[in-house]
PDB file of C-alpha atoms in Angstrom:
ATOM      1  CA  UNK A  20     189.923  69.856   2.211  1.00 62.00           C
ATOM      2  CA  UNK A  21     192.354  72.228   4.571  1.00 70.00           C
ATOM      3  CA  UNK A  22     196.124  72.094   3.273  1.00 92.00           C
ATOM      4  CA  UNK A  23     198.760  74.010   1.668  1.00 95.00           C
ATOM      5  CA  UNK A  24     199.110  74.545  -1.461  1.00 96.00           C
ATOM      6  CA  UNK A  25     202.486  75.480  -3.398  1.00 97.00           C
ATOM      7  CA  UNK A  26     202.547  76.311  -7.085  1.00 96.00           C
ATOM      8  CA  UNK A  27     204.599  76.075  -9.926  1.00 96.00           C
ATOM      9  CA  UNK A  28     205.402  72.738  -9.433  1.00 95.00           C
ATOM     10  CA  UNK A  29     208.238  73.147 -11.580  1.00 95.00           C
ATOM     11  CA  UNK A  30     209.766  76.694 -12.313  1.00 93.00           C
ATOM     12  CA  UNK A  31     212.968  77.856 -14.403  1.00 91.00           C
ATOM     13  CA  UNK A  32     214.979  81.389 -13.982  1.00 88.00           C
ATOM     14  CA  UNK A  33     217.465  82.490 -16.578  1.00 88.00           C
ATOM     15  CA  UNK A  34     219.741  84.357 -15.627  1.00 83.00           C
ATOM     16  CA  UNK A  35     219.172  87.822 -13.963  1.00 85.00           C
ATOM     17  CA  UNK A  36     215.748  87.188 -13.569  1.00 91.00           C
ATOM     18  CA  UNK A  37     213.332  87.591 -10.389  1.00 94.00           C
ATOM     19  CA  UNK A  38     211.022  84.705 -10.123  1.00 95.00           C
ATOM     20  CA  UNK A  39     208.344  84.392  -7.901  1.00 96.00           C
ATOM     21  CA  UNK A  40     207.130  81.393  -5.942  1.00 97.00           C
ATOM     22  CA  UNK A  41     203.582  81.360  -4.626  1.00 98.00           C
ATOM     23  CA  UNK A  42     201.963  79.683  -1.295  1.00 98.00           C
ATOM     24  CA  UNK A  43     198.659  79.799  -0.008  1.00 97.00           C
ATOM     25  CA  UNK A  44     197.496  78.006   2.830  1.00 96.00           C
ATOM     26  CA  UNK A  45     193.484  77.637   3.987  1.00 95.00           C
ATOM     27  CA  UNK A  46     194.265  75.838   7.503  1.00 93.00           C
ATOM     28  CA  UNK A  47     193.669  79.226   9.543  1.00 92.00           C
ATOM     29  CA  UNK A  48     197.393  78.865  10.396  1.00 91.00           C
ATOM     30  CA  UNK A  49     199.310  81.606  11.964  1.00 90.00           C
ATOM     31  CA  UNK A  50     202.611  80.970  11.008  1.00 90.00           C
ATOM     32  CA  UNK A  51     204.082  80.143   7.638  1.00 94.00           C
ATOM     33  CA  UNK A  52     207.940  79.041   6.615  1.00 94.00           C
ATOM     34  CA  UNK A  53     209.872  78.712   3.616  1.00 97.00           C
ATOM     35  CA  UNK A  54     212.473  76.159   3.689  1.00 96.00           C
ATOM     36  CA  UNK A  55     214.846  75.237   0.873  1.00 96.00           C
ATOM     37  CA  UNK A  56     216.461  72.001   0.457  1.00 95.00           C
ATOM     38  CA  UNK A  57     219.369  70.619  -1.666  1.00 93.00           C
ATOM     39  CA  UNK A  58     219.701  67.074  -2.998  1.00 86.00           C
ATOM     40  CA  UNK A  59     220.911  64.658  -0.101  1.00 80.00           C
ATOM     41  CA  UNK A  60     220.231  67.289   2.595  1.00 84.00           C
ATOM     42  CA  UNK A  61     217.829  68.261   5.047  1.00 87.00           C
ATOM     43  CA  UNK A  62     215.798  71.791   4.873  1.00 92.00           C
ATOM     44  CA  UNK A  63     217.531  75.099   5.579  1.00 93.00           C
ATOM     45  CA  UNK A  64     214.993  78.380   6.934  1.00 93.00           C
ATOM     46  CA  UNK A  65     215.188  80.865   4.303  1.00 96.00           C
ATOM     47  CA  UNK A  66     212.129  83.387   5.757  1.00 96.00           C
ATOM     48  CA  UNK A  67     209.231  82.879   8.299  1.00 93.00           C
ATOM     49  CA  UNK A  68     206.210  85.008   9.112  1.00 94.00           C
ATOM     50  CA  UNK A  69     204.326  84.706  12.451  1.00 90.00           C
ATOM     51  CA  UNK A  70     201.502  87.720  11.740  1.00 92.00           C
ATOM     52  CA  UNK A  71     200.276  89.588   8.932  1.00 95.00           C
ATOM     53  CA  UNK A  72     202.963  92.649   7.658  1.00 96.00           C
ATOM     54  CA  UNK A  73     205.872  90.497   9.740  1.00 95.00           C
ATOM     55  CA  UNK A  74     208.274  88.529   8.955  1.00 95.00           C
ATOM     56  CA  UNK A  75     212.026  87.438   9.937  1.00 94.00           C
ATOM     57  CA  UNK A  76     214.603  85.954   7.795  1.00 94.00           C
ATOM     58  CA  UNK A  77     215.898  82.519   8.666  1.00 92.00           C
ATOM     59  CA  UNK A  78     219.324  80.852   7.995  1.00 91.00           C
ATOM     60  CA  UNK A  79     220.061  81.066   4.642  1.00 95.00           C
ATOM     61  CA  UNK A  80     217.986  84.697   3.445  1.00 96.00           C
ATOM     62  CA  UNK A  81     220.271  86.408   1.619  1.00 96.00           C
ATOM     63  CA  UNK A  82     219.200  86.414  -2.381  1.00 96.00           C
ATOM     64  CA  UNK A  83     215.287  85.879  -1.332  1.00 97.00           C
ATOM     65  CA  UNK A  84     212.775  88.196  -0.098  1.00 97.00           C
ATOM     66  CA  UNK A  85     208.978  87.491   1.010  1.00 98.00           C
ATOM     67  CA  UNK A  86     205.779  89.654   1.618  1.00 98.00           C
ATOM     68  CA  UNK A  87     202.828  88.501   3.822  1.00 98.00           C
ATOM     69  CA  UNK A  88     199.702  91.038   3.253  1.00 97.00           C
ATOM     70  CA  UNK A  89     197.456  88.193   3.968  1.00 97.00           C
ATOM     71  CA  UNK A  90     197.265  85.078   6.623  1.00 96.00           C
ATOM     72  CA  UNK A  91     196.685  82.948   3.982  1.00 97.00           C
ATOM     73  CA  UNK A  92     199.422  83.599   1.460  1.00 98.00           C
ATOM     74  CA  UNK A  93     203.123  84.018   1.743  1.00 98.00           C
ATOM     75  CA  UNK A  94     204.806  84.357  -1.519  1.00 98.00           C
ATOM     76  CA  UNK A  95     208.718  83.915  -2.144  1.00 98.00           C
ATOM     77  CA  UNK A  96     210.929  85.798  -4.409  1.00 97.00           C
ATOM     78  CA  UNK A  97     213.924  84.518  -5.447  1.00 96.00           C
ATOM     79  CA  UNK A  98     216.416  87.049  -6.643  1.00 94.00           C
ATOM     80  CA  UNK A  99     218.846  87.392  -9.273  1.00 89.00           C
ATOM     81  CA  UNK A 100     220.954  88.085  -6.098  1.00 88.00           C
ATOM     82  CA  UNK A 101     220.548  84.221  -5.073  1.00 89.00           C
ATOM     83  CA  UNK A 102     223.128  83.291  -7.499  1.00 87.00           C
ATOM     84  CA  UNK A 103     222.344  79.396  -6.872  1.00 91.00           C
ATOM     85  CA  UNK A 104     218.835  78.673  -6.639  1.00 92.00           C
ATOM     86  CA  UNK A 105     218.993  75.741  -7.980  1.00 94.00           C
ATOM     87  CA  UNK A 106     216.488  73.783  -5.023  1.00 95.00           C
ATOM     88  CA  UNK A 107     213.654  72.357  -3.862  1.00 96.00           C
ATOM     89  CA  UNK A 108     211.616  75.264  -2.520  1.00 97.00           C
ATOM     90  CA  UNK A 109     208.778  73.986   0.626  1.00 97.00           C
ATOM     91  CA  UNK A 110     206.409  76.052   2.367  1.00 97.00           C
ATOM     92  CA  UNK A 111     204.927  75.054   5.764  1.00 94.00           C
ATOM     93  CA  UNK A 112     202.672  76.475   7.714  1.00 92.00           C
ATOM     94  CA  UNK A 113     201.786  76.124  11.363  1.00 88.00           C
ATOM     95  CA  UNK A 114     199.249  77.193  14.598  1.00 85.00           C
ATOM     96  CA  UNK A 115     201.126  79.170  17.300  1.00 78.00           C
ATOM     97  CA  UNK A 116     199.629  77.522  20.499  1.00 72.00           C
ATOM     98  CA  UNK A 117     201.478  76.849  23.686  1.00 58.00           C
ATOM     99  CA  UNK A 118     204.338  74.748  23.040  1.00 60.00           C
ATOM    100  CA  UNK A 119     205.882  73.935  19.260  1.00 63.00           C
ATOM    101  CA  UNK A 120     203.615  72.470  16.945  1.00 74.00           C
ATOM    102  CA  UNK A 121     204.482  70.223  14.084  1.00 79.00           C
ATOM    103  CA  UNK A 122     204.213  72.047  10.676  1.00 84.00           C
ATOM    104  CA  UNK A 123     202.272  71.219   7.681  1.00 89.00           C
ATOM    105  CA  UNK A 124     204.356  71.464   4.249  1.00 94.00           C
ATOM    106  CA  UNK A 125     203.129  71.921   0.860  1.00 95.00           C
ATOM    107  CA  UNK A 126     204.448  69.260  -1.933  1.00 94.00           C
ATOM    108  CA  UNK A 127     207.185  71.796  -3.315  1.00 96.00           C
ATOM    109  CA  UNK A 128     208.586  74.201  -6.029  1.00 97.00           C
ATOM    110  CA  UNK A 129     211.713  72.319  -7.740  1.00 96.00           C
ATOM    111  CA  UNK A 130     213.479  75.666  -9.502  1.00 95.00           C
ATOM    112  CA  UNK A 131     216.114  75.170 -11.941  1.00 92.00           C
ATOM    113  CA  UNK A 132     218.430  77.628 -14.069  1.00 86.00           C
ATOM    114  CA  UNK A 133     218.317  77.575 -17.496  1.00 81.00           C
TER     115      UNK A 133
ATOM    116  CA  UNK B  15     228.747  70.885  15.599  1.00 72.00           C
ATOM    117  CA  UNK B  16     225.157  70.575  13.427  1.00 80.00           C
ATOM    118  CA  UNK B  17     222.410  71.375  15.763  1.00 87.00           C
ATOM    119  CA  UNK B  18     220.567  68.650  14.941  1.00 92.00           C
ATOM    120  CA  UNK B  19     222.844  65.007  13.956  1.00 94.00           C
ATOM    121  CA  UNK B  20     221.463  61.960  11.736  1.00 95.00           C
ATOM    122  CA  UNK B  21     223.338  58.808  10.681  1.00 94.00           C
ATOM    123  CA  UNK B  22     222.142  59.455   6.748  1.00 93.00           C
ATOM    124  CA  UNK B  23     222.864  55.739   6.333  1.00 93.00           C
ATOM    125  CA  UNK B  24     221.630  54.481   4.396  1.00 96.00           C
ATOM    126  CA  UNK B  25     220.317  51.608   6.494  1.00 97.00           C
ATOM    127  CA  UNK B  26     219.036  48.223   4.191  1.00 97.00           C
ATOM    128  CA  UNK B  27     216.353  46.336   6.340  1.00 97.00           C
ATOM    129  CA  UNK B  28     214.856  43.063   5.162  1.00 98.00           C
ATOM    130  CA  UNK B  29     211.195  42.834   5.216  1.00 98.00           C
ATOM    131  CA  UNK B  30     209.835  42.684   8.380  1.00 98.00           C
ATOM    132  CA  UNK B  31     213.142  42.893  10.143  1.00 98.00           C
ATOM    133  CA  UNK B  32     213.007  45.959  12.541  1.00 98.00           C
ATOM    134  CA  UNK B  33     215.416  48.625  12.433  1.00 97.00           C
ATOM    135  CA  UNK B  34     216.127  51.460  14.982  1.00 97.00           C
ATOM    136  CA  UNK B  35     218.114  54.672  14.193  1.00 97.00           C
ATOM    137  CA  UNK B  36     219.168  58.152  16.723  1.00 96.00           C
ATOM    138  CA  UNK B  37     219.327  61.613  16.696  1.00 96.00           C
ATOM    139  CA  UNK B  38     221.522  64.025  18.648  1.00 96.00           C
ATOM    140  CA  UNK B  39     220.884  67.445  19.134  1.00 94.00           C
ATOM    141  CA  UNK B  40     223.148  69.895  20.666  1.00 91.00           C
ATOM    142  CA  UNK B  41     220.866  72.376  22.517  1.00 85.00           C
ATOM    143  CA  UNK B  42     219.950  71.199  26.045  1.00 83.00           C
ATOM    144  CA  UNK B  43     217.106  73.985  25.545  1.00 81.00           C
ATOM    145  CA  UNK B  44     215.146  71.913  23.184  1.00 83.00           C
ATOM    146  CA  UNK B  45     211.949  71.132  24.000  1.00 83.00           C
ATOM    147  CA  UNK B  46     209.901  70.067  20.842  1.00 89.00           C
ATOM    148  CA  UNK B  47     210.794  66.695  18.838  1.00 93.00           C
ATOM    149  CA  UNK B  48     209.522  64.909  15.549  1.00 94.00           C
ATOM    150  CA  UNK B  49     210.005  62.794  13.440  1.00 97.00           C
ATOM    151  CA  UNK B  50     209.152  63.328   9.759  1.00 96.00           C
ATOM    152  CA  UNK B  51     208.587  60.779   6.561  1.00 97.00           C
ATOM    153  CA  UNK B  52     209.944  62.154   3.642  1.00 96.00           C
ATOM    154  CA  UNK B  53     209.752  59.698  -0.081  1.00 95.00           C
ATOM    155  CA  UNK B  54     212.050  60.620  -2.663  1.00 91.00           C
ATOM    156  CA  UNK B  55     211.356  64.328  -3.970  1.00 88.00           C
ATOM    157  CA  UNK B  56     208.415  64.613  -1.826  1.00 93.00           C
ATOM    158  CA  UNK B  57     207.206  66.898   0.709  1.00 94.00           C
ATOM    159  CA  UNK B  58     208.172  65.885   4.639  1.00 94.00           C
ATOM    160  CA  UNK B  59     205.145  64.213   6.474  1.00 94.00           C
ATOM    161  CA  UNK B  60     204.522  64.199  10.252  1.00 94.00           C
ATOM    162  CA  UNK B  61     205.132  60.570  11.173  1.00 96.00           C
ATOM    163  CA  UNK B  62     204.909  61.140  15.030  1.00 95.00           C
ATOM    164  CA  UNK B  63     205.515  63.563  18.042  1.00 93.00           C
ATOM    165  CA  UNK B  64     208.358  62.470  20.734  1.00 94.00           C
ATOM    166  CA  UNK B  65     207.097  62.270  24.274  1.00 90.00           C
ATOM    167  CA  UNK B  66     209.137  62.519  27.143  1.00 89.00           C
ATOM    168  CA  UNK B  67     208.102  58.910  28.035  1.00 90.00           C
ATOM    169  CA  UNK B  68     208.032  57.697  24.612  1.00 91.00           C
ATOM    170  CA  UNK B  69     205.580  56.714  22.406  1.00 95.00           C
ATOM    171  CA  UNK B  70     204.435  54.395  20.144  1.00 95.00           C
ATOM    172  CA  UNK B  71     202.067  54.306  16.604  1.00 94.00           C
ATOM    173  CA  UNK B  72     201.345  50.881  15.060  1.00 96.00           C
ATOM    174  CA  UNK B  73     204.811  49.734  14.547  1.00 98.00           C
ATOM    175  CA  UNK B  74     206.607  52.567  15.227  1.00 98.00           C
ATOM    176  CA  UNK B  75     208.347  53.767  18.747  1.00 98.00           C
ATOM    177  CA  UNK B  76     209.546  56.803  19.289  1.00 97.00           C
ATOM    178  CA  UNK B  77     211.801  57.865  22.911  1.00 97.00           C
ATOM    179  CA  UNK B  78     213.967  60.729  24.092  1.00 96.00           C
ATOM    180  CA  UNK B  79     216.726  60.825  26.220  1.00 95.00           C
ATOM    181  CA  UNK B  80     217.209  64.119  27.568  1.00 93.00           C
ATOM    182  CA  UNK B  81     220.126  63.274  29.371  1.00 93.00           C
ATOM    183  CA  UNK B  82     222.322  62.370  26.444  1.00 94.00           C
ATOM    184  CA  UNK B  83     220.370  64.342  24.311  1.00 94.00           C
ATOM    185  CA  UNK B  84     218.695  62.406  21.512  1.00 95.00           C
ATOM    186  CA  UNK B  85     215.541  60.596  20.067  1.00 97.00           C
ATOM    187  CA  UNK B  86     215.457  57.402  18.399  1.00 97.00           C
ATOM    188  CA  UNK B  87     213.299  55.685  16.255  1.00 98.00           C
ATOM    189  CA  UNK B  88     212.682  51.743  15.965  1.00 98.00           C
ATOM    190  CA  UNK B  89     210.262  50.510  13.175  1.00 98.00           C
ATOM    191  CA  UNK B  90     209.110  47.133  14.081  1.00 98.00           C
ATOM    192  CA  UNK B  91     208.198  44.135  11.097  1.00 98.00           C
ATOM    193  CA  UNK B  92     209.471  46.241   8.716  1.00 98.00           C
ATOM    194  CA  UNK B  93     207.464  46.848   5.335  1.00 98.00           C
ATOM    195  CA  UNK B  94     208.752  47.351   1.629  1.00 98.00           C
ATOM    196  CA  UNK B  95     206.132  51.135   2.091  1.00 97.00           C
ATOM    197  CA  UNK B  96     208.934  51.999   5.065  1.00 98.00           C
ATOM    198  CA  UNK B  97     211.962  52.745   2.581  1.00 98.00           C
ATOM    199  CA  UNK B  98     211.733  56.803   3.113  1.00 97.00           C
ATOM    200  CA  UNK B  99     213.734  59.357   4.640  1.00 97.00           C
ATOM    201  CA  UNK B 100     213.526  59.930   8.425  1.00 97.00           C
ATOM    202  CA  UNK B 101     213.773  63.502   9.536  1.00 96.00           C
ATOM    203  CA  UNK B 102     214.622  64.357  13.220  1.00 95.00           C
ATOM    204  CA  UNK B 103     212.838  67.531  13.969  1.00 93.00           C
ATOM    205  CA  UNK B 104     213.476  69.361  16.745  1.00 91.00           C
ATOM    206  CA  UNK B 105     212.678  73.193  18.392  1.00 84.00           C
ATOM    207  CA  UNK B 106     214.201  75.187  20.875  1.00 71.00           C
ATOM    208  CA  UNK B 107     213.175  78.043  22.863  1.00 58.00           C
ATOM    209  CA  UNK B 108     213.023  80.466  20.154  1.00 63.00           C
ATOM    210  CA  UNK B 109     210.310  82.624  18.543  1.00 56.00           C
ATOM    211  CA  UNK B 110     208.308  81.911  15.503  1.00 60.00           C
ATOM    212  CA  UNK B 111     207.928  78.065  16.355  1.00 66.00           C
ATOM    213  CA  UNK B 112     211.374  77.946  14.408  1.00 77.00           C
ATOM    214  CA  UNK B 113     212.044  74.126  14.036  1.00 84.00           C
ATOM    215  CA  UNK B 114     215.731  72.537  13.214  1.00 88.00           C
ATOM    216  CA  UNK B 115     215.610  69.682  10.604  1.00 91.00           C
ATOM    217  CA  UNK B 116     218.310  66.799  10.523  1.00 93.00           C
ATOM    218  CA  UNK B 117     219.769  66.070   7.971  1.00 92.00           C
ATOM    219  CA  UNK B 118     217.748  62.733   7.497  1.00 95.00           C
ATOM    220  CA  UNK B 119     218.243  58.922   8.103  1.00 96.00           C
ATOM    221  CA  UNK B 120     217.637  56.759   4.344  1.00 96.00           C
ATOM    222  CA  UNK B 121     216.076  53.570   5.019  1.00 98.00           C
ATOM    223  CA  UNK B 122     215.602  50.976   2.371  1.00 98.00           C
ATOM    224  CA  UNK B 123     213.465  47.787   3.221  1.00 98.00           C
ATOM    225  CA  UNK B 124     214.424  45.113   0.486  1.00 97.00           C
ATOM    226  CA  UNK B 125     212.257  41.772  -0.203  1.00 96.00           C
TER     227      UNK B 125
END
């Protein structure tokens, strides 16, 4: 079955550290997002990626960076710079057709500080 | 002013009562809307697109009013499976396929 898949399901960073949150989608998709969202709110753009080797930071990217050497995957790091990461981390991925197209999302990273 | 405005209620429906709820959003650009299911610490899920002459799926109706600038939402003979988080999803003119989330609409269906 096509989908996205998101893994840890849970994660935990001490302080200082660099963790690493993977996604890897087999849906052919173009495009692929990572969102973060906070209890009670809706999802904030931290990094998207249209094309292989490209990608453009969102709303919220400072403390995060991504990499995207293949369509399939687009991992996100989460830097000892983000100094509250405290979230729920989704990926989504999309087809770039005419027109916007709804996205797909994975079932999530929650990512806590010890 | 959010880009994108929900009511984030939340709104308590009794079974099989039928409950309606609106979006705004501020940029008369947009050109994309959705609406998205999301269950507590879950992942969003497409419920529907929004047409420009509305649209409906099973008990669910979905219309925009580009005019005033929002979508709405009615869930007809509401079930206890209902009680989710609506997101209002929306996309401008912009690259990437960037899309702007609401903040989300809590409905609970109670016995």
């Amino acid at each position: 079955d096509g989908g996205i898949t998101q893994s840890p399901k849970y994660l935990f960073r001490k302080e200082g550290q660099n963790v690493t949150l993977s996604c890897e989608q087999n849906l052919n998709h173009d495009a692929m997002y990572w969102y973060r969202q906070d209890p009670g709110q809706g999802l904030r753009l931290i990094y998207y990626s249209q094309i292989v080797n490209d990608f453009q930071k969102g709303d919220i990217a400072e403390g995060y960076s991504v990499s995207r050497e293949k369509k399939e995957s687009f991992p996100l790091t989460v830097t000892s710079a983000q100094k509250n990461p405290t979230a729920f981390y989704l990926c989504a991925s999309t087809r770039i057709d005419s027109g916007a197209q709804p996205q797909h999302f994975g079932d999530g990273t929650r990512l806590s500080i010890l | 002013r959010k880009e994108v405005e929900q009511d984030p209620g939340p709104f308590n429906v009794p079974e099989g009562a039928t409950v309606a709820f609106n979006c705004t959003y501020s940029n008369s650009a947009s050109q994309s809307f959705f609406w998205y299911r999301q269950d507590c610490r879950k992942e969003p899920k497409l419920l529907m697109s929004v047409y420009s002459s509305g649209n409906e799926d099973g008990r669910f109706t979905a219309q925009l009013n580009r005019a005033s600038q929002y979508i709405s939402l009615l869930i007809r003979d509401s079930k206890l499976s209902d009680s989710a988080t609506y997101l209002c999803v929306v996309n401008s003119r912009t690259a990437g396929n960037k899309l702007t989330f609401g903040g989300g609409t809590r409905v609970l269906v109670k016995p």
